[in-house]
């Protein structure tokens, strides 16, 4: 994207706050395009294909994984960015990197690892995504990590506790954690990725949930955000009421729901931008949240989230898998802490043993974690 296409409040790669280690500019790519390419070529990115979103990777071939989820976030984010004059390349880079720090087994794995690490600084997946791109990737002779620009790293660190923000700020004064202490906003591109993330998972979790048989179209009729588009779709295409066309009805409903949320974000954000009129990306950071849903859309999304939480994420069948996953992570953690030599040498030799174990486990795919667990305990999944 050329700078001419960017709105004044967009992040301009020519004005980037730069990388932690100075590098020559790439001859044909902007700094944000280069960040995106580094993320796509990273080891952590390839592992996303075998990491759980909601359903375990081995439970079915058609469910979302962290990789397909990240691609959907990038697609939605870029569409919205283009309409708003924001930097598509930066949005793409942030979206593709936003889940790099996720543990195996989705939130179950993260909760277990966080509990294990309670006395050793805890475990936050957003902070772990930053650790992956700043420290854990090993690809360059001169530095650890991918040496991404400030703007991409700022977007990757979506949430951060005050305690962790203070410790990052101590190592990197005025850096990516500063905004959590100042209570300012990240770039508009980063704000956009957070919304695109929510739009994506609300939609694809409905799709995967129905596909799995754990939730039904009939149950979803109690959710207004879903039901209004189902009714609309049926009114325009009455043949979708036929049983053999149920899947098309589901897709058409989700498609309309997605589009309306995207249009809503664009219209609401355009109005916010007009009112705040930020003259630069930095002015936008100080103007409060600007990339947003309308009050109405935000209210409609709440019951959908509640529905997915109670009916899908807390479904007894999902909870049973969650229990196995947490046992695997906890027992792996105990095994490696007791015998760090069971980890590859670069983790085994670290003096911060607990953090080394957390880093090692967090990097695992679902199936690798299950295999390692079996090797160390002799017990097969489900455990
Ligand atoms: Mg996500």
Coordinates of C-alpha atoms and ligand atoms in Angstrom, one line a residue:
X1 CA 0.0 0.0 0.0
X2 CA 1.4 3.4 -0.9
X3 CA 1.4 6.1 1.7
X4 CA -1.0 8.2 -0.4
X5 CA -3.8 5.7 0.2
X6 CA -3.5 6.1 4.0
X7 CA -5.7 8.3 6.1
X8 CA -3.8 10.8 8.3
X9 CA -4.7 8.8 11.4
X10 CA -3.4 5.5 9.9
X11 CA 0.0 4.1 10.9
X12 CA 2.5 5.0 8.2
X13 CA 5.5 2.6 7.9
X14 CA 7.7 5.6 7.0
X15 CA 6.9 7.1 10.4
X16 CA 7.3 3.8 12.3
X17 CA 8.9 4.0 15.8
X18 CA 11.2 1.3 14.4
X19 CA 12.6 -2.1 15.5
X20 CA 14.4 -2.9 18.7
X21 CA 17.6 -3.7 16.7
X22 CA 18.3 -1.4 13.8
X23 CA 18.2 -3.0 10.4
X24 CA 18.5 -1.6 6.9
X25 CA 15.2 -1.1 5.1
X26 CA 14.0 -3.8 2.8
X27 CA 14.4 -2.7 -0.9
X28 CA 10.9 -3.7 -2.1
X29 CA 8.7 -4.0 1.1
X30 CA 7.5 -1.6 3.7
X31 CA 8.4 -2.3 7.3
X32 CA 4.9 -3.6 8.1
X33 CA 4.9 -5.9 5.0
X34 CA 8.2 -7.2 6.2
X35 CA 6.8 -7.9 9.7
X36 CA 3.9 -9.9 8.1
X37 CA 6.4 -11.9 6.1
X38 CA 8.5 -12.7 9.1
X39 CA 5.4 -13.8 11.0
X40 CA 4.3 -16.1 8.2
X41 CA 7.7 -17.7 8.0
X42 CA 8.0 -18.2 11.8
X43 CA 7.9 -21.6 13.5
X44 CA 5.2 -20.5 15.9
X45 CA 2.9 -19.6 12.9
X46 CA 3.2 -23.0 11.4
X47 CA 2.3 -24.6 14.7
X48 CA -1.0 -22.8 14.8
X49 CA -2.5 -25.3 12.4
X50 CA -2.3 -28.0 15.1
X51 CA -3.5 -25.8 18.0
X52 CA -7.0 -25.9 19.3
X53 CA -9.4 -23.0 18.9
X54 CA -12.4 -24.5 20.6
X55 CA -12.4 -28.1 19.4
X56 CA -9.3 -30.2 19.7
X57 CA -7.5 -30.6 16.4
X58 CA -8.0 -34.3 16.3
X59 CA -11.8 -34.1 16.9
X60 CA -12.5 -33.2 13.3
X61 CA -10.9 -32.0 10.1
X62 CA -13.3 -29.1 9.4
X63 CA -13.2 -27.3 12.7
X64 CA -11.3 -24.0 13.0
X65 CA -7.8 -24.2 14.3
X66 CA -5.7 -21.3 15.6
X67 CA -4.3 -20.9 12.0
X68 CA -7.6 -20.7 10.2
X69 CA -9.0 -18.4 12.9
X70 CA -6.0 -16.1 12.5
X71 CA -6.5 -16.0 8.7
X72 CA -10.2 -15.1 9.2
X73 CA -9.2 -12.3 11.6
X74 CA -6.7 -11.0 9.0
X75 CA -9.3 -11.2 6.2
X76 CA -12.0 -9.3 8.2
X77 CA -9.4 -6.9 9.5
X78 CA -8.1 -6.0 6.1
X79 CA -11.6 -5.5 4.6
X80 CA -12.4 -3.0 7.4
X81 CA -9.0 -1.4 7.2
X82 CA -9.4 -0.7 3.5
X83 CA -12.8 1.0 4.1
X84 CA -11.4 3.2 6.8
X85 CA -8.1 4.2 5.1
X86 CA -6.1 2.3 7.8
X87 CA -2.9 0.3 7.1
X88 CA -3.9 -3.1 5.7
X89 CA -0.4 -4.5 6.0
X90 CA -0.1 -3.6 9.7
X91 CA -3.6 -5.1 10.4
X92 CA -2.6 -8.3 8.6
X93 CA 0.7 -8.5 10.5
X94 CA -1.1 -8.0 13.9
X95 CA -3.9 -10.4 13.0
X96 CA -1.5 -13.2 11.9
X97 CA 0.6 -12.8 15.1
X98 CA -2.2 -12.2 17.6
X99 CA -2.5 -15.8 18.8
X100 CA 1.1 -17.0 18.4
X101 CA 1.4 -17.3 22.2
X102 CA -1.5 -19.6 22.7
X103 CA -0.9 -22.9 24.5
X104 CA -2.0 -26.2 23.2
X105 CA -5.7 -27.1 23.9
X106 CA -7.0 -23.5 23.8
X107 CA -8.1 -21.7 26.9
X108 CA -8.0 -24.9 28.9
X109 CA -4.3 -25.2 28.4
X110 CA -3.8 -21.6 29.2
X111 CA -5.7 -21.7 32.4
X112 CA -3.8 -24.8 33.5
X113 CA -0.4 -23.2 32.7
X114 CA -1.4 -20.0 34.5
X115 CA -2.3 -22.0 37.6
X116 CA 1.0 -23.9 37.5
X117 CA 2.9 -20.6 37.1
X118 CA 0.9 -18.7 39.9
X119 CA 4.0 -18.5 42.2
X120 CA 6.3 -17.7 39.2
X121 CA 4.7 -14.7 37.5
X122 CA 1.7 -16.4 35.9
X123 CA 1.0 -17.0 32.3
X124 CA -0.8 -14.6 29.9
X125 CA -1.3 -15.6 26.3
X126 CA -1.0 -12.1 25.0
X127 CA 2.2 -11.5 26.8
X128 CA 3.4 -14.9 25.5
X129 CA 2.6 -13.8 21.9
X130 CA 5.0 -10.9 22.5
X131 CA 7.6 -13.2 24.0
X132 CA 7.4 -15.4 20.9
X133 CA 8.1 -12.5 18.5
X134 CA 10.6 -10.8 20.8
X135 CA 12.5 -13.7 22.3
X136 CA 11.5 -17.2 21.5
X137 CA 11.8 -17.4 17.7
X138 CA 15.4 -18.3 16.7
X139 CA 15.9 -17.3 13.1
X140 CA 18.4 -14.4 13.0
X141 CA 22.2 -14.4 13.7
X142 CA 22.2 -11.0 15.4
X143 CA 19.1 -11.1 17.7
X144 CA 16.5 -13.3 19.3
X145 CA 12.9 -13.1 18.1
X146 CA 11.7 -11.6 14.8
X147 CA 12.7 -8.0 15.6
X148 CA 9.3 -6.6 14.5
X149 CA 8.3 -3.0 14.5
X150 CA 6.9 -1.2 17.5
X151 CA 3.5 -0.9 15.8
X152 CA 3.1 -4.7 15.2
X153 CA 4.4 -5.5 18.7
X154 CA 2.0 -2.9 20.2
X155 CA -0.9 -4.7 18.5
X156 CA 0.3 -8.1 19.6
X157 CA 0.2 -7.1 23.3
X158 CA -3.5 -6.8 23.3
X159 CA -4.0 -7.1 27.1
X160 CA -1.5 -6.9 29.9
X161 CA -1.7 -6.9 33.7
X162 CA -0.4 -3.8 35.5
X163 CA 2.3 -5.9 37.1
X164 CA 3.6 -7.2 33.7
X165 CA 3.2 -3.8 32.1
X166 CA 5.5 -2.3 34.8
X167 CA 8.1 -5.0 34.3
X168 CA 8.1 -4.5 30.5
X169 CA 8.2 -0.7 30.9
X170 CA 11.3 -1.1 33.1
X171 CA 13.1 -3.0 30.3
X172 CA 11.7 -0.9 27.5
X173 CA 10.9 2.6 28.8
X174 CA 8.1 4.2 26.7
X175 CA 7.6 1.0 24.9
X176 CA 4.7 -1.3 24.1
X177 CA 3.5 -1.6 27.7
X178 CA 3.4 2.1 28.4
X179 CA -0.2 2.5 27.3
X180 CA -1.4 0.1 30.0
X181 CA 0.1 2.4 32.6
X182 CA -1.0 5.6 30.9
X183 CA -4.4 4.1 30.0
X184 CA -4.2 5.3 26.4
X185 CA -5.2 3.3 23.3
X186 CA -3.1 1.4 20.8
X187 CA -3.1 2.3 17.1
X188 CA -6.4 2.2 15.2
X189 CA -5.0 -0.8 13.4
X190 CA -4.5 -2.6 16.7
X191 CA -8.0 -1.6 17.9
X192 CA -9.4 -3.0 14.7
X193 CA -7.7 -6.4 15.2
X194 CA -9.4 -6.8 18.6
X195 CA -12.8 -6.2 17.1
X196 CA -12.1 -8.4 14.0
X197 CA -11.0 -11.2 16.4
X198 CA -14.4 -11.0 18.3
X199 CA -16.4 -10.8 15.0
X200 CA -14.5 -13.9 13.7
X201 CA -14.8 -16.2 16.7
X202 CA -18.4 -15.4 17.4
X203 CA -19.3 -16.4 13.8
X204 CA -17.1 -19.4 13.4
X205 CA -17.9 -20.8 16.8
X206 CA -21.5 -20.9 15.8
X207 CA -20.5 -22.7 12.7
X208 CA -18.2 -25.2 14.4
X209 CA -20.7 -25.6 17.3
X210 CA -23.5 -26.6 15.0
X211 CA -21.2 -28.8 12.9
X212 CA -20.2 -30.6 16.1
X213 CA -23.8 -31.2 17.1
X214 CA -23.3 -29.6 20.5
X215 CA -25.6 -26.7 19.7
X216 CA -28.5 -26.6 17.3
X217 CA -30.1 -24.1 15.0
X218 CA -33.3 -24.3 17.1
X219 CA -31.3 -23.2 20.2
X220 CA -29.7 -20.3 18.3
X221 CA -33.2 -18.9 17.6
X222 CA -33.2 -17.5 21.1
X223 CA -30.2 -15.3 20.2
X224 CA -31.4 -12.1 18.6
X225 CA -28.3 -11.3 16.7
X226 CA -28.5 -14.7 15.0
X227 CA -32.3 -14.9 14.7
X228 CA -32.9 -11.6 12.9
X229 CA -30.6 -12.7 10.0
X230 CA -32.0 -16.2 10.0
X231 CA -35.5 -14.8 9.6
X232 CA -34.2 -12.3 6.9
X233 CA -32.5 -15.2 5.0
X234 CA -35.7 -17.3 5.1
X235 CA -37.8 -14.4 3.9
X236 CA -35.6 -14.0 0.8
X237 CA -35.0 -17.7 0.2
X238 CA -38.0 -19.7 1.5
X239 CA -36.4 -22.9 0.1
X240 CA -33.8 -22.7 2.8
X241 CA -36.5 -24.0 5.2
X242 CA -36.1 -27.5 3.6
X243 CA -34.2 -29.9 5.8
X244 CA -31.6 -30.7 3.2
X245 CA -30.8 -27.0 2.9
X246 CA -30.3 -26.4 6.6
X247 CA -26.5 -26.0 6.2
X248 CA -27.0 -23.3 3.6
X249 CA -29.4 -21.5 5.9
X250 CA -26.8 -21.6 8.7
X251 CA -24.1 -20.2 6.4
X252 CA -26.4 -17.5 4.9
X253 CA -27.4 -16.4 8.4
X254 CA -23.7 -16.3 9.6
X255 CA -22.7 -14.5 6.4
X256 CA -25.4 -11.8 7.0
X257 CA -24.4 -11.5 10.6
X258 CA -20.7 -11.1 9.7
X259 CA -21.4 -8.5 7.0
X260 CA -23.7 -6.4 9.3
X261 CA -21.1 -6.4 12.1
X262 CA -18.5 -5.3 9.6
X263 CA -20.7 -2.5 8.2
X264 CA -21.6 -1.5 11.7
X265 CA -17.9 -1.2 12.8
X266 CA -17.1 0.8 9.6
X267 CA -20.0 3.3 10.0
X268 CA -19.5 3.7 13.8
X269 CA -15.8 4.2 13.5
X270 CA -16.2 6.7 10.6
X271 CA -18.5 8.7 12.8
X272 CA -16.0 8.5 15.7
X273 CA -13.1 9.6 13.4
X274 CA -15.1 12.5 12.1
X275 CA -15.9 13.7 15.6
X276 CA -12.4 13.2 17.0
X277 CA -10.6 14.2 13.8
X278 CA -7.2 12.8 14.9
X279 CA -4.5 14.4 12.7
X280 CA -2.0 11.5 13.2
X281 CA -1.7 8.0 14.4
X282 CA -0.4 9.3 17.7
X283 CA -3.3 11.7 18.1
X284 CA -5.7 8.7 17.5
X285 CA -3.9 6.8 20.4
X286 CA -4.8 9.6 22.7
X287 CA -8.4 10.0 21.6
X288 CA -10.0 7.1 23.5
X289 CA -11.3 4.0 21.7
X290 CA -12.3 5.0 18.2
X291 CA -12.7 1.6 16.4
X292 CA -16.0 0.4 17.8
X293 CA -19.4 -1.2 17.4
X294 CA -22.5 0.9 17.7
X295 CA -24.2 0.8 21.1
X296 CA -27.0 -1.3 19.5
X297 CA -24.6 -3.9 18.0
X298 CA -22.5 -4.1 21.1
X299 CA -25.7 -4.8 23.1
X300 CA -26.7 -7.5 20.6
X301 CA -23.4 -9.2 20.8
X302 CA -23.6 -9.8 24.6
X303 CA -26.4 -12.4 24.6
X304 CA -24.5 -14.2 21.7
X305 CA -21.4 -14.4 23.8
X306 CA -23.4 -15.6 26.8
X307 CA -25.0 -18.2 24.7
X308 CA -21.7 -19.5 23.3
X309 CA -20.3 -19.5 26.8
X310 CA -23.0 -21.5 28.5
X311 CA -24.1 -23.8 25.6
X312 CA -20.8 -24.4 23.8
X313 CA -17.7 -23.5 25.8
X314 CA -19.2 -25.0 29.0
X315 CA -20.9 -27.9 27.2
X316 CA -20.3 -31.1 29.3
X317 CA -18.6 -32.7 26.3
X318 CA -16.2 -29.7 25.9
X319 CA -15.7 -29.6 29.7
X320 CA -14.7 -33.3 29.7
X321 CA -12.0 -32.6 27.1
X322 CA -11.0 -29.5 29.0
X323 CA -10.4 -31.6 32.0
X324 CA -8.1 -34.0 30.1
X325 CA -6.2 -31.1 28.5
X326 CA -5.6 -29.5 31.9
X327 CA -4.3 -32.7 33.3
X328 CA -1.9 -33.1 30.4
X329 CA -0.5 -29.5 30.8
X330 CA -0.3 -29.8 34.6
X331 CA 1.5 -33.1 34.5
X332 CA 3.8 -32.0 31.7
X333 CA 4.7 -29.0 33.8
X334 CA 5.4 -31.1 36.9
X335 CA 7.5 -33.5 34.9
X336 CA 9.7 -30.9 33.3
X337 CA 10.2 -28.9 36.5
X338 CA 11.3 -32.1 38.3
X339 CA 13.6 -33.1 35.3
X340 CA 14.4 -30.1 33.1
X341 CA 16.7 -32.5 31.1
X342 CA 13.6 -34.0 29.6
X343 CA 13.3 -30.7 27.6
X344 CA 15.5 -29.9 24.6
X345 CA 18.8 -28.5 25.6
X346 CA 18.2 -24.8 25.0
X347 CA 15.3 -24.9 27.5
X348 CA 17.0 -27.4 29.9
X349 CA 20.0 -25.1 30.4
X350 CA 18.0 -22.0 31.3
X351 CA 18.3 -20.8 34.9
X352 CA 14.7 -19.5 35.0
X353 CA 13.4 -23.1 35.0
X354 CA 9.7 -22.4 35.6
X355 CA 9.5 -19.9 32.8
X356 CA 11.5 -22.1 30.5
X357 CA 9.0 -24.9 31.2
X358 CA 6.1 -22.6 30.5
X359 CA 7.7 -21.4 27.3
X360 CA 8.4 -24.9 26.1
X361 CA 4.8 -26.2 26.9
X362 CA 3.2 -23.1 25.4
X363 CA 5.0 -23.7 22.1
X364 CA 3.6 -27.2 21.8
X365 CA 0.9 -28.3 19.4
X366 CA -2.0 -30.3 20.8
X367 CA -0.8 -33.6 19.5
X368 CA 2.8 -33.0 20.5
X369 CA 1.7 -32.2 24.1
X370 CA -0.3 -35.4 24.2
X371 CA 2.6 -37.4 22.8
X372 CA 5.1 -35.9 25.3
X373 CA 2.7 -36.6 28.1
X374 CA 2.4 -40.2 27.1
X375 CA 6.2 -40.5 26.9
X376 CA 6.7 -39.0 30.3
X377 CA 3.8 -40.7 32.2
X378 CA 3.1 -43.8 30.2
X379 CA -0.6 -42.9 30.0
X380 CA -2.5 -42.4 26.8
X381 CA -5.0 -39.6 26.0
X382 CA -7.7 -39.2 27.5
X383 CA -5.9 -38.9 30.8
Ligands
LIG1 MG1 -8.0 -14.7 18.4

